[in-house]
């Protein structure tokens, strides 16, 4: 499987091989703690230097499912007021569009908690496979106290790092690359060196993501252009695992 455009690995091979074991998680937390003093200001995308565009897309959100038609045209509850869709602006960076999405509120809060927001603020290109609220909550419930507990910082950082890939991997690029490989999937190197596999389902033509353990998730909607990369919404969370 081909690997393209990987980030420089922060961890040693031994640490990555430990997957989500406690020892590896603690080592990861210590490694990141040493990076918190880095000055990221030189890497931030300057809004005034970004070419302005007028294009945008509406990104997914499950809030609309809560809408209830008011009776007698007299709304009496918050869900009776239909909220507008959330836009993703092509000329804004990943951190701004993700931060503005109510559907990615938990994901953005987690990125902030572990200090990974700087990784999506630079000029890129960066591709993010963001995890929506419901999937984040489902994943968090697998651990006592949830993923946001201080003791889970290492594991949460590793999981979030698995959603961040270097390079501009929009749908067109993914499909074209897989077609050149005669349908064989590709492997994208994520923030901490774990491989995220991407392939096209022959029966439906849908783009699927999977980890080395064979766990699979589908994308929710299409790719959304960002000024410093590409944003995707996944339907579920994938956990990085060792081969």
CSV table of C-alpha atoms in Angstrom, one decimal:
chain,number,residue,atom,x,y,z
A,1,UNK,CA,0.0,0.0,0.0
A,2,UNK,CA,1.3,3.4,-1.0
A,3,UNK,CA,2.0,6.1,1.6
A,4,UNK,CA,2.0,9.7,0.6
A,5,UNK,CA,2.9,13.0,2.1
A,6,UNK,CA,3.3,12.0,5.7
A,7,UNK,CA,4.1,14.4,8.6
A,8,UNK,CA,7.4,14.1,10.3
A,9,UNK,CA,6.8,11.6,13.1
A,10,UNK,CA,7.0,13.1,16.6
A,11,UNK,CA,7.2,9.6,18.2
A,12,UNK,CA,9.6,6.8,17.9
A,13,UNK,CA,8.6,3.6,16.1
A,14,UNK,CA,8.5,1.8,19.5
A,15,UNK,CA,6.0,4.3,20.8
A,16,UNK,CA,3.7,4.0,17.8
A,17,UNK,CA,3.8,0.3,18.0
A,18,UNK,CA,2.2,0.5,21.4
A,19,UNK,CA,-1.0,1.7,19.9
A,20,UNK,CA,-3.4,2.9,22.5
A,21,UNK,CA,-1.8,1.1,25.4
A,22,UNK,CA,-1.3,3.2,28.5
A,23,UNK,CA,2.4,3.3,28.3
A,24,UNK,CA,2.4,4.6,24.7
A,25,UNK,CA,-0.3,7.1,25.7
A,26,UNK,CA,1.7,8.5,28.5
A,27,UNK,CA,4.8,8.7,26.4
A,28,UNK,CA,2.8,10.6,23.7
A,29,UNK,CA,1.4,13.0,26.3
A,30,UNK,CA,5.0,13.7,27.5
A,31,UNK,CA,6.2,14.2,24.0
A,32,UNK,CA,3.5,16.7,23.2
A,33,UNK,CA,3.9,18.5,26.5
A,34,UNK,CA,7.4,19.3,25.4
A,35,UNK,CA,6.1,20.9,22.2
A,36,UNK,CA,3.6,23.3,23.9
A,37,UNK,CA,6.2,26.0,24.2
A,38,UNK,CA,6.7,26.1,20.4
A,39,UNK,CA,5.9,29.5,18.8
A,40,UNK,CA,3.2,28.6,16.2
A,41,UNK,CA,2.6,32.3,15.2
A,42,UNK,CA,4.9,32.0,12.1
A,43,UNK,CA,2.8,29.1,10.9
A,44,UNK,CA,-0.6,30.6,11.2
A,45,UNK,CA,-2.4,31.4,8.0
A,46,UNK,CA,-2.8,35.2,7.7
A,47,UNK,CA,-6.3,36.1,6.7
A,48,UNK,CA,-5.2,39.2,4.9
A,49,UNK,CA,-2.8,37.2,2.7
A,50,UNK,CA,-5.4,34.7,1.7
A,51,UNK,CA,-7.0,35.3,-1.7
A,52,UNK,CA,-10.7,36.1,-1.2
A,53,UNK,CA,-13.3,33.8,-2.7
A,54,UNK,CA,-17.1,34.0,-3.0
A,55,UNK,CA,-17.7,30.2,-3.0
A,56,UNK,CA,-18.9,28.2,0.0
A,57,UNK,CA,-20.7,25.0,0.8
A,58,UNK,CA,-23.2,23.9,3.5
A,59,UNK,CA,-21.7,21.4,5.8
A,60,UNK,CA,-23.6,18.5,7.4
A,61,UNK,CA,-25.3,18.9,10.7
A,62,UNK,CA,-27.8,16.8,12.6
A,63,UNK,CA,-29.5,19.7,14.4
A,64,UNK,CA,-32.1,20.0,11.6
A,65,UNK,CA,-33.4,16.6,12.6
A,66,UNK,CA,-34.7,18.2,15.8
A,67,UNK,CA,-36.9,20.6,13.9
A,68,UNK,CA,-40.6,20.2,14.7
A,69,UNK,CA,-43.2,22.0,12.6
A,70,UNK,CA,-45.0,24.5,14.9
A,71,UNK,CA,-48.7,24.0,15.5
A,72,UNK,CA,-51.1,26.8,14.3
A,73,UNK,CA,-48.0,28.7,13.2
A,74,UNK,CA,-47.2,29.5,16.8
A,75,UNK,CA,-43.8,28.2,17.8
A,76,UNK,CA,-43.6,27.3,21.5
A,77,UNK,CA,-40.3,25.5,21.8
A,78,UNK,CA,-36.8,26.1,20.5
A,79,UNK,CA,-37.0,23.2,18.1
A,80,UNK,CA,-39.9,24.9,16.4
A,81,UNK,CA,-37.6,27.5,15.0
A,82,UNK,CA,-35.7,26.1,12.1
A,83,UNK,CA,-32.0,27.1,12.2
A,84,UNK,CA,-30.1,27.9,9.0
A,85,UNK,CA,-27.5,25.5,7.6
A,86,UNK,CA,-23.9,26.0,8.5
A,87,UNK,CA,-21.6,27.3,5.7
A,88,UNK,CA,-18.0,26.3,5.1
A,89,UNK,CA,-16.2,29.1,3.3
A,90,UNK,CA,-13.5,28.2,0.7
A,91,UNK,CA,-11.3,31.1,1.6
A,92,UNK,CA,-11.2,30.3,5.4
A,93,UNK,CA,-8.8,27.9,7.1
A,94,UNK,CA,-9.7,24.6,8.7
A,95,UNK,CA,-9.7,25.8,12.2
A,96,UNK,CA,-12.2,28.6,11.5
A,97,UNK,CA,-14.7,26.4,9.5
A,98,UNK,CA,-14.4,23.6,12.0
A,99,UNK,CA,-14.9,26.0,14.9
A,100,UNK,CA,-18.0,27.5,13.3
A,101,UNK,CA,-19.6,24.0,12.8
A,102,UNK,CA,-22.1,23.0,15.6
A,103,UNK,CA,-21.8,19.4,14.4
A,104,UNK,CA,-18.0,19.5,15.1
A,105,UNK,CA,-18.3,21.2,18.5
A,106,UNK,CA,-17.0,18.1,20.5
A,107,UNK,CA,-14.3,17.5,18.0
A,108,UNK,CA,-13.0,21.1,18.1
A,109,UNK,CA,-13.2,21.1,21.9
A,110,UNK,CA,-11.1,17.9,22.0
A,111,UNK,CA,-8.5,19.5,19.6
A,112,UNK,CA,-8.2,22.5,21.9
A,113,UNK,CA,-7.9,20.3,25.0
A,114,UNK,CA,-4.9,18.4,23.7
A,115,UNK,CA,-3.3,21.4,21.9
A,116,UNK,CA,-3.6,20.2,18.3
A,117,UNK,CA,-5.4,23.2,16.9
A,118,UNK,CA,-2.1,24.7,15.6
A,119,UNK,CA,-1.7,21.7,13.3
A,120,UNK,CA,-4.7,22.9,11.3
A,121,UNK,CA,-4.0,26.6,11.3
A,122,UNK,CA,-1.0,26.7,9.0
A,123,UNK,CA,-0.8,27.2,5.3
A,124,UNK,CA,-1.0,23.5,4.7
A,125,UNK,CA,-2.2,21.7,2.6
A,126,UNK,CA,-3.8,19.6,5.3
A,127,UNK,CA,-6.7,17.1,5.0
A,128,UNK,CA,-8.9,16.6,8.1
A,129,UNK,CA,-11.3,13.7,8.5
A,130,UNK,CA,-13.4,15.3,11.4
A,131,UNK,CA,-15.5,13.2,13.8
A,132,UNK,CA,-19.0,14.6,14.3
A,133,UNK,CA,-20.6,15.0,17.8
A,134,UNK,CA,-22.6,11.7,17.9
A,135,UNK,CA,-19.6,9.7,16.9
A,136,UNK,CA,-17.4,11.5,19.4
A,137,UNK,CA,-19.9,10.8,22.2
A,138,UNK,CA,-20.2,7.2,21.2
A,139,UNK,CA,-16.4,6.8,21.2
A,140,UNK,CA,-15.9,8.6,24.5
A,141,UNK,CA,-18.5,6.4,26.2
A,142,UNK,CA,-16.1,3.4,25.7
A,143,UNK,CA,-13.8,4.6,28.5
A,144,UNK,CA,-14.9,5.3,32.1
A,145,UNK,CA,-14.9,9.1,32.7
A,146,UNK,CA,-14.8,9.7,28.9
A,147,UNK,CA,-12.0,10.7,26.6
A,148,UNK,CA,-11.8,14.3,27.9
A,149,UNK,CA,-10.6,13.0,31.3
A,150,UNK,CA,-7.1,14.1,32.2
A,151,UNK,CA,-5.9,10.5,32.4
A,152,UNK,CA,-7.1,9.9,28.8
A,153,UNK,CA,-5.1,12.8,27.3
A,154,UNK,CA,-2.6,10.6,25.5
A,155,UNK,CA,-5.2,8.3,24.0
A,156,UNK,CA,-7.3,11.3,22.9
A,157,UNK,CA,-4.3,13.0,21.3
A,158,UNK,CA,-3.5,9.8,19.4
A,159,UNK,CA,-7.1,9.3,18.2
A,160,UNK,CA,-7.3,13.0,17.0
A,161,UNK,CA,-3.9,12.7,15.3
A,162,UNK,CA,-5.4,9.9,13.2
A,163,UNK,CA,-7.8,12.4,11.7
A,164,UNK,CA,-5.1,14.8,10.4
A,165,UNK,CA,-3.3,14.0,7.1
A,166,UNK,CA,-0.7,16.1,5.3
A,167,UNK,CA,-1.6,17.0,1.7
A,168,UNK,CA,-4.6,18.1,-0.4
A,169,UNK,CA,-6.7,14.9,-0.6
A,170,UNK,CA,-10.1,16.1,-2.0
A,171,UNK,CA,-12.5,13.5,-3.5
A,172,UNK,CA,-11.2,14.1,-7.0
A,173,UNK,CA,-7.6,13.5,-6.0
A,174,UNK,CA,-8.5,10.4,-4.0
A,175,UNK,CA,-10.5,8.9,-6.8
A,176,UNK,CA,-7.9,9.7,-9.5
A,177,UNK,CA,-5.1,8.2,-7.4
A,178,UNK,CA,-7.0,5.0,-6.7
A,179,UNK,CA,-8.0,4.8,-10.4
A,180,UNK,CA,-4.3,5.0,-11.4
A,181,UNK,CA,-3.7,2.1,-9.1
A,182,UNK,CA,-6.4,0.0,-10.8
A,183,UNK,CA,-8.8,0.2,-7.8
A,184,UNK,CA,-6.2,-0.6,-5.1
A,185,UNK,CA,-6.6,1.5,-2.0
A,186,UNK,CA,-4.1,4.1,-0.8
A,187,UNK,CA,-2.6,4.6,2.6
A,188,UNK,CA,-2.3,8.1,4.0
A,189,UNK,CA,0.2,8.8,6.8
A,190,UNK,CA,-1.4,10.6,9.7
A,191,UNK,CA,0.0,13.0,12.2
A,192,UNK,CA,1.8,10.4,14.4
A,193,UNK,CA,2.8,8.0,11.6
A,194,UNK,CA,-0.2,5.7,11.7
A,195,UNK,CA,-1.7,4.7,8.3
A,196,UNK,CA,-5.2,5.6,7.4
A,197,UNK,CA,-6.4,3.4,4.5
A,198,UNK,CA,-8.7,4.9,1.8
A,199,UNK,CA,-10.5,2.9,-0.9
A,200,UNK,CA,-13.5,3.1,-3.1
A,201,UNK,CA,-16.3,0.6,-2.6
A,202,UNK,CA,-16.8,-1.1,-6.0
A,203,UNK,CA,-20.6,-1.7,-5.5
A,204,UNK,CA,-21.5,1.9,-4.6
A,205,UNK,CA,-18.5,4.1,-5.6
A,206,UNK,CA,-18.4,5.5,-2.0
A,207,UNK,CA,-15.1,6.4,-0.4
A,208,UNK,CA,-14.4,4.4,2.7
A,209,UNK,CA,-11.8,4.8,5.4
A,210,UNK,CA,-10.4,1.8,7.4
A,211,UNK,CA,-7.6,1.1,9.9
A,212,UNK,CA,-5.3,-1.9,10.0
A,213,UNK,CA,-7.7,-3.8,12.2
A,214,UNK,CA,-10.3,-3.8,9.4
A,215,UNK,CA,-12.7,-1.3,11.1
A,216,UNK,CA,-14.4,0.9,8.4
A,217,UNK,CA,-16.3,4.2,8.3
A,218,UNK,CA,-18.0,6.1,5.6
A,219,UNK,CA,-17.8,9.8,4.8
A,220,UNK,CA,-20.7,12.0,5.6
A,221,UNK,CA,-21.3,14.2,2.6
A,222,UNK,CA,-18.4,15.2,0.3
A,223,UNK,CA,-15.1,17.0,0.7
A,224,UNK,CA,-15.2,20.7,1.6
A,225,UNK,CA,-12.5,23.0,0.2
A,226,UNK,CA,-10.6,25.1,2.8
A,227,UNK,CA,-8.0,27.8,2.1
A,228,UNK,CA,-5.4,25.5,3.7
A,229,UNK,CA,-6.6,22.1,2.7
A,230,UNK,CA,-9.7,19.9,2.7
A,231,UNK,CA,-12.4,19.0,5.3
A,232,UNK,CA,-14.4,15.8,5.5
A,233,UNK,CA,-17.0,14.6,8.0
A,234,UNK,CA,-16.9,10.9,8.9
A,235,UNK,CA,-19.9,8.9,10.0
A,236,UNK,CA,-18.0,7.2,12.8
A,237,UNK,CA,-14.6,7.3,14.5
A,238,UNK,CA,-11.6,5.2,13.6
A,239,UNK,CA,-9.0,4.3,16.2
A,240,UNK,CA,-5.3,4.0,15.2
A,241,UNK,CA,-4.1,0.4,15.9
A,242,UNK,CA,-0.8,-1.4,15.5
A,243,UNK,CA,-0.4,-4.0,12.8
